[in-house]
Each structure stands twice: as C-alpha cells, then as structure tokens.
Amino acid sequence: MMSIFYYDKTFDGLLSVVFDAYKIKYFPQALLGEGDVEPMFMERGHTTVTDPNKSDRVWAALCKKLSKQALNHIHHVWQSERPEADYLIFRYIRKVIDSPHSIETDFTDEDVMSMLQLAKKVSKDTMHLIEFVRFQKTKENIFFSPVAPDYNALPLALHHFIDRFADQQWALYDIRRGYGFYYNLQRVEEITLPDENTLINGNINPMLLAEDEQKFQKLWRNYFKAITIVERINKRQQRQHMPARFWHLLPEMQN
C-alpha cells in the first residue's frame, strides 16, 4: 500500500508538500500531479495547495542548514525535469531537516549522491547553453537566439545574459520546450512565439533578420574557416568540446 501526496508540480508546491508532511506527521511514498496515473494500491492521499507562506518557511529552514552550493543543487535538480526528481528532492530535504548534522557532503547516502550527480549534469548543460548561444539581430533590433538544452536549463542561465548584455534587447528561446525569455533593457519577461513562421527548422526565419545580419554571419563563418588548421582537424575532440547536438544552431557550423 502506497501513500500519495498530490500537488501542482511547481517548486513552491513541492516545498508546500514538505510543510504539510511535517505538519500532519505523515510522509508520502510518491508525489503525483493532475493527470498522473495513480497506483493500484493506495493507502492514503493528501492534496497540498501551494502556499507561498509555507514554501518560504521551508526554504528559510533549508537556508539555515545548507550551503549556497547545496541550495543551488536543489534548483538544478528541479530544473532537470527528470521523472521522480521531485521525490528525490523531497527525500533529500527530509534528511536535511531531520539530521542534526550537515548531510550535504555525506556521499555514502544514495540520495545525496543522486542529487549531486544530477545537479552536475544540469550545471554542465547550463554552461553549454551559455557557450553556444549565437545571437541573431532582427529587424526590431532585438538579438534573438534559439537554444535546445537537454534539461530545462534556460532559467538558470538568465543571470549571465542579464549581466553580460544589459545594454541590449535580447531574447532566448527554448525550441524544445516552446518558451523563452525577452529582456527589454529593464526586466526579463517569459514569452512564447504564437506565429509558427517565426522559426524554421529551429532557426529564426531569414525574413525577420536585420538587413546586415546575413553579412555578419558570413563574416563569422569566413573567420571560423580562416583560423581552422585543416591538418589539425580532430572531429572526435571537436565533438567532445562542442557537442554535435548544438551544431545546427551555430552559424559557423553551417555549410
């Protein structure tokens, strides 16, 4: 028999689940959202309503017991979107709260190690996203770049672009998940592209590009070609440092 908690599958909702579990002194063995298939044998179900006051209190408690790095790991694992990632976080938080000592470096614990390994994968994906963004200037003077990370890493990379390109309007769009963010020189807004013709095969429609954008892309490709030493081309090493899954979004890898 399995005990189940239901919630809205948001991060604040997950922290509210933790609050409810300790309040009613009853801990779930699985977390489900709306539409998830229920197990055949279910002992008890509890529905948690997301409450910012509850989630803030849980997060404040974690801030007292975890380092900034460990707190970031929780965010990274959440952004992994992997099945059971929410229940892994739940088990980890419960161990953090229940232990009188810090557990974040107890790598003999299966959940601690799983958190670390998954957070590292998401962090690496975030770095790749930052490294392989290629902005294209549009007619509206907005620098646009499609991205396609394995994990939902785009929100984790935003601070880098806000700091680096604070004086330009830009937009990053996750073509895998169909959403992105637009920076308007003052703040970042989440966006979706309602017009299906905006992107063609994952790249921005050439009709929407600024007049000189194609020239700059050609210059960039020529530069990349000029600095290439043909005799030293090592495809295996190139794929190691520049994974092939990003190539279709890089102008220098076209043609």
Coordinates of C-alpha atoms in Angstrom, one line a residue:
M1 CA 0.0 0.0 0.0
M2 CA 1.4 3.4 -1.1
S3 CA 0.7 6.8 0.5
I4 CA 0.4 9.6 -2.1
F5 CA 0.6 13.4 -2.0
Y6 CA -0.9 15.4 -4.8
Y7 CA 0.4 18.9 -5.7
D8 CA 0.5 21.3 -8.7
K9 CA 4.0 20.3 -9.8
T10 CA 5.5 23.7 -9.1
F11 CA 8.7 24.3 -7.0
D12 CA 6.7 26.3 -4.4
G13 CA 4.2 23.4 -4.4
L14 CA 6.9 20.9 -3.6
L15 CA 8.1 23.0 -0.7
S16 CA 4.5 23.3 0.5
V17 CA 4.3 19.4 0.3
V18 CA 7.3 19.3 2.7
F19 CA 5.5 21.7 5.1
D20 CA 2.3 19.7 5.0
A21 CA 4.1 16.4 5.6
Y22 CA 5.7 17.7 8.8
K23 CA 2.5 19.4 9.9
I24 CA 0.4 16.3 9.7
K25 CA 3.3 14.0 10.5
Y26 CA 2.7 11.8 7.5
F27 CA 5.2 11.3 4.7
P28 CA 4.3 10.3 1.2
Q29 CA 5.9 7.5 -0.8
A30 CA 5.1 9.1 -4.1
L31 CA 4.2 12.6 -5.4
L32 CA 1.6 13.0 -8.2
G33 CA 0.2 15.8 -10.2
E34 CA -3.0 16.3 -12.0
G35 CA -3.4 13.6 -14.7
D36 CA -0.7 11.3 -13.3
V37 CA -1.7 7.6 -13.2
E38 CA -2.5 6.5 -9.7
P39 CA -1.0 3.3 -8.3
M40 CA -3.4 0.3 -8.0
F41 CA -2.9 0.0 -4.2
M42 CA -3.1 3.4 -2.5
E43 CA -3.3 3.7 1.2
R44 CA -4.0 7.4 1.6
G45 CA -4.0 10.5 -0.4
H46 CA -3.4 14.1 0.6
T47 CA -3.7 17.2 -1.7
T48 CA -1.4 20.0 -1.0
V49 CA -2.4 23.5 -2.0
T50 CA 0.6 25.7 -2.9
D51 CA 1.0 28.4 -0.3
P52 CA 3.9 30.9 -0.6
N53 CA 4.0 31.3 3.2
K54 CA 4.6 27.5 3.6
S55 CA 7.2 27.3 0.8
D56 CA 9.0 30.4 2.2
R57 CA 9.2 28.9 5.7
V58 CA 10.6 25.6 4.3
W59 CA 13.2 27.4 2.2
A60 CA 14.2 29.6 5.1
A61 CA 14.8 26.5 7.1
L62 CA 17.0 25.0 4.3
C63 CA 19.0 28.2 4.1
K64 CA 20.0 27.8 7.7
K65 CA 21.2 24.2 7.2
L66 CA 22.7 24.1 3.7
S67 CA 25.4 26.0 1.8
K68 CA 24.6 28.2 -1.2
Q69 CA 26.0 25.5 -3.4
A70 CA 23.7 22.8 -2.0
L71 CA 20.7 25.2 -2.3
N72 CA 21.7 25.7 -6.0
H73 CA 21.8 21.9 -6.4
I74 CA 18.2 21.7 -5.3
H75 CA 17.2 24.2 -8.0
H76 CA 19.3 22.4 -10.6
V77 CA 17.7 19.0 -9.8
W78 CA 14.3 20.6 -10.0
Q79 CA 15.1 22.1 -13.5
S80 CA 16.2 18.6 -14.7
E81 CA 12.6 17.7 -15.3
R82 CA 13.6 14.1 -14.8
P83 CA 10.9 11.7 -13.5
E84 CA 11.0 11.3 -9.8
A85 CA 13.2 14.4 -9.4
D86 CA 10.6 15.9 -7.2
Y87 CA 10.5 12.9 -4.9
L88 CA 14.3 12.8 -4.8
I89 CA 14.3 16.4 -3.6
F90 CA 11.6 15.6 -1.1
R91 CA 13.7 12.8 0.4
Y92 CA 16.8 15.0 0.4
I93 CA 15.1 17.9 2.2
R94 CA 13.6 15.5 4.7
K95 CA 17.1 14.1 5.5
V96 CA 18.5 17.7 5.8
I97 CA 15.7 18.7 8.2
D98 CA 15.9 15.5 10.3
S99 CA 19.7 15.3 10.6
P100 CA 21.3 17.2 13.5
H101 CA 24.4 17.4 11.3
S102 CA 25.1 18.6 7.7
I103 CA 24.5 15.8 5.2
E104 CA 25.4 17.7 2.0
T105 CA 28.8 16.0 1.9
D106 CA 27.7 12.6 3.0
F107 CA 28.3 10.9 -0.3
T108 CA 27.6 7.5 1.2
D109 CA 24.0 8.5 1.2
E110 CA 22.3 7.4 -2.0
D111 CA 20.0 10.5 -2.2
V112 CA 22.9 12.9 -1.5
M113 CA 24.9 11.3 -4.3
S114 CA 22.0 11.3 -6.7
M115 CA 21.3 14.9 -6.1
L116 CA 25.0 15.8 -6.7
Q117 CA 25.2 13.8 -9.9
L118 CA 22.0 15.1 -11.4
A119 CA 22.8 18.7 -10.4
K120 CA 26.2 18.4 -12.1
K121 CA 24.6 17.2 -15.3
V122 CA 22.2 20.2 -15.3
S123 CA 25.0 22.6 -14.5
K124 CA 27.1 21.3 -17.4
D125 CA 24.1 21.7 -19.7
T126 CA 23.7 25.3 -18.5
M127 CA 27.3 26.0 -19.3
H128 CA 26.9 24.6 -22.8
L129 CA 23.9 26.7 -23.3
I130 CA 25.9 29.8 -22.4
E131 CA 28.8 28.9 -24.5
F132 CA 26.9 28.0 -27.7
V133 CA 24.4 30.9 -27.8
R134 CA 24.7 32.7 -31.1
F135 CA 22.5 35.9 -31.2
Q136 CA 21.0 37.0 -34.5
K137 CA 19.9 40.6 -34.9
T138 CA 16.3 41.0 -36.0
K139 CA 14.6 43.9 -37.9
E140 CA 13.2 45.1 -34.5
N141 CA 16.8 45.5 -33.2
I142 CA 16.4 42.5 -30.8
F143 CA 19.2 40.0 -30.6
F144 CA 17.5 36.6 -30.7
S145 CA 18.9 33.1 -30.2
P146 CA 17.2 29.7 -30.2
V147 CA 18.5 27.2 -27.8
A148 CA 17.9 23.5 -27.2
P149 CA 19.2 22.3 -23.9
D150 CA 18.7 18.7 -22.7
Y151 CA 17.5 19.9 -19.4
N152 CA 15.2 22.9 -18.6
A153 CA 18.4 25.0 -18.0
L154 CA 17.4 28.3 -19.6
P155 CA 16.1 29.9 -16.4
L156 CA 19.5 29.0 -14.7
A157 CA 21.4 30.9 -17.4
L158 CA 19.5 34.1 -17.4
H159 CA 21.6 36.0 -14.9
H160 CA 24.7 35.5 -17.1
F161 CA 23.0 37.2 -20.1
I162 CA 21.4 40.0 -18.0
D163 CA 24.9 40.9 -16.6
R164 CA 26.7 40.4 -19.9
F165 CA 24.2 42.2 -22.3
A166 CA 22.4 44.7 -20.0
D167 CA 22.5 47.4 -22.7
Q168 CA 20.8 45.3 -25.5
Q169 CA 17.4 43.9 -26.1
W170 CA 17.7 40.2 -26.4
A171 CA 15.6 37.1 -26.4
L172 CA 16.5 33.4 -25.8
Y173 CA 14.0 30.8 -26.9
D174 CA 14.0 27.1 -25.9
I175 CA 12.8 25.4 -29.1
R176 CA 12.4 22.0 -27.3
R177 CA 10.0 23.3 -24.7
G178 CA 8.4 26.1 -26.7
Y179 CA 9.1 29.1 -24.4
G180 CA 11.7 31.7 -23.8
F181 CA 12.6 35.0 -22.1
Y182 CA 12.8 38.5 -23.5
Y183 CA 15.0 41.2 -21.9
N184 CA 13.6 44.7 -22.6
L185 CA 16.5 46.7 -21.0
Q186 CA 14.7 46.8 -17.7
R187 CA 13.4 43.3 -16.9
V188 CA 13.0 39.8 -18.2
E189 CA 9.7 38.5 -19.4
E190 CA 8.7 35.0 -20.2
I191 CA 7.5 34.7 -23.8
T192 CA 6.0 32.2 -26.3
L193 CA 6.1 32.6 -30.1
P194 CA 2.5 32.4 -31.3
D195 CA 3.5 32.7 -35.0
E196 CA 4.7 29.3 -36.3
N197 CA 6.6 31.0 -39.1
T198 CA 8.9 32.8 -36.7
L199 CA 11.2 29.7 -36.6
I200 CA 12.2 27.5 -39.5
N201 CA 13.9 24.2 -38.5
G202 CA 14.8 25.7 -35.2
N203 CA 16.4 28.8 -36.6
I204 CA 14.8 32.3 -37.0
N205 CA 13.1 33.0 -40.2
P206 CA 15.6 34.8 -42.5
M207 CA 12.8 37.2 -43.5
L208 CA 12.8 38.5 -39.9
L209 CA 16.6 39.2 -39.7
A210 CA 18.1 42.7 -39.9
E211 CA 19.5 43.7 -43.2
D212 CA 23.1 43.3 -42.3
E213 CA 22.7 40.1 -40.2
Q214 CA 23.4 37.7 -43.1
K215 CA 26.6 39.6 -43.8
F216 CA 27.8 39.3 -40.2
Q217 CA 27.1 35.6 -40.2
K218 CA 29.1 35.2 -43.5
L219 CA 32.0 37.1 -41.9
W220 CA 31.8 34.9 -38.8
R221 CA 31.8 31.7 -41.0
N222 CA 34.8 33.0 -43.0
Y223 CA 36.7 33.9 -39.8
F224 CA 36.0 30.4 -38.4
K225 CA 37.2 28.9 -41.7
A226 CA 40.3 31.1 -41.8
I227 CA 41.5 30.1 -38.3
T228 CA 40.9 26.4 -38.9
I229 CA 44.1 24.5 -39.5
V230 CA 42.9 21.7 -41.8
E231 CA 45.8 19.4 -41.0
R232 CA 44.9 19.5 -37.3
I233 CA 41.2 18.9 -37.6
N234 CA 40.2 16.3 -35.0
K235 CA 36.5 15.6 -35.2
R236 CA 36.4 13.4 -32.1
Q237 CA 38.0 16.1 -30.0
Q238 CA 35.8 18.8 -31.6
R239 CA 32.6 16.9 -30.6
Q240 CA 34.0 16.4 -27.1
H241 CA 34.3 20.2 -26.6
M242 CA 31.5 21.2 -28.9
P243 CA 28.7 18.5 -28.8
A244 CA 27.2 17.9 -32.2
R245 CA 23.7 18.4 -30.8
F246 CA 24.4 22.1 -30.8
W247 CA 25.8 22.4 -34.3
H248 CA 22.5 23.0 -36.1
L249 CA 22.2 26.3 -34.1
L250 CA 25.7 27.6 -34.8
P251 CA 26.3 29.7 -37.9
E252 CA 29.9 28.7 -38.1
M253 CA 28.9 25.0 -38.4
Q254 CA 26.6 25.6 -41.4
N255 CA 27.8 24.7 -44.9

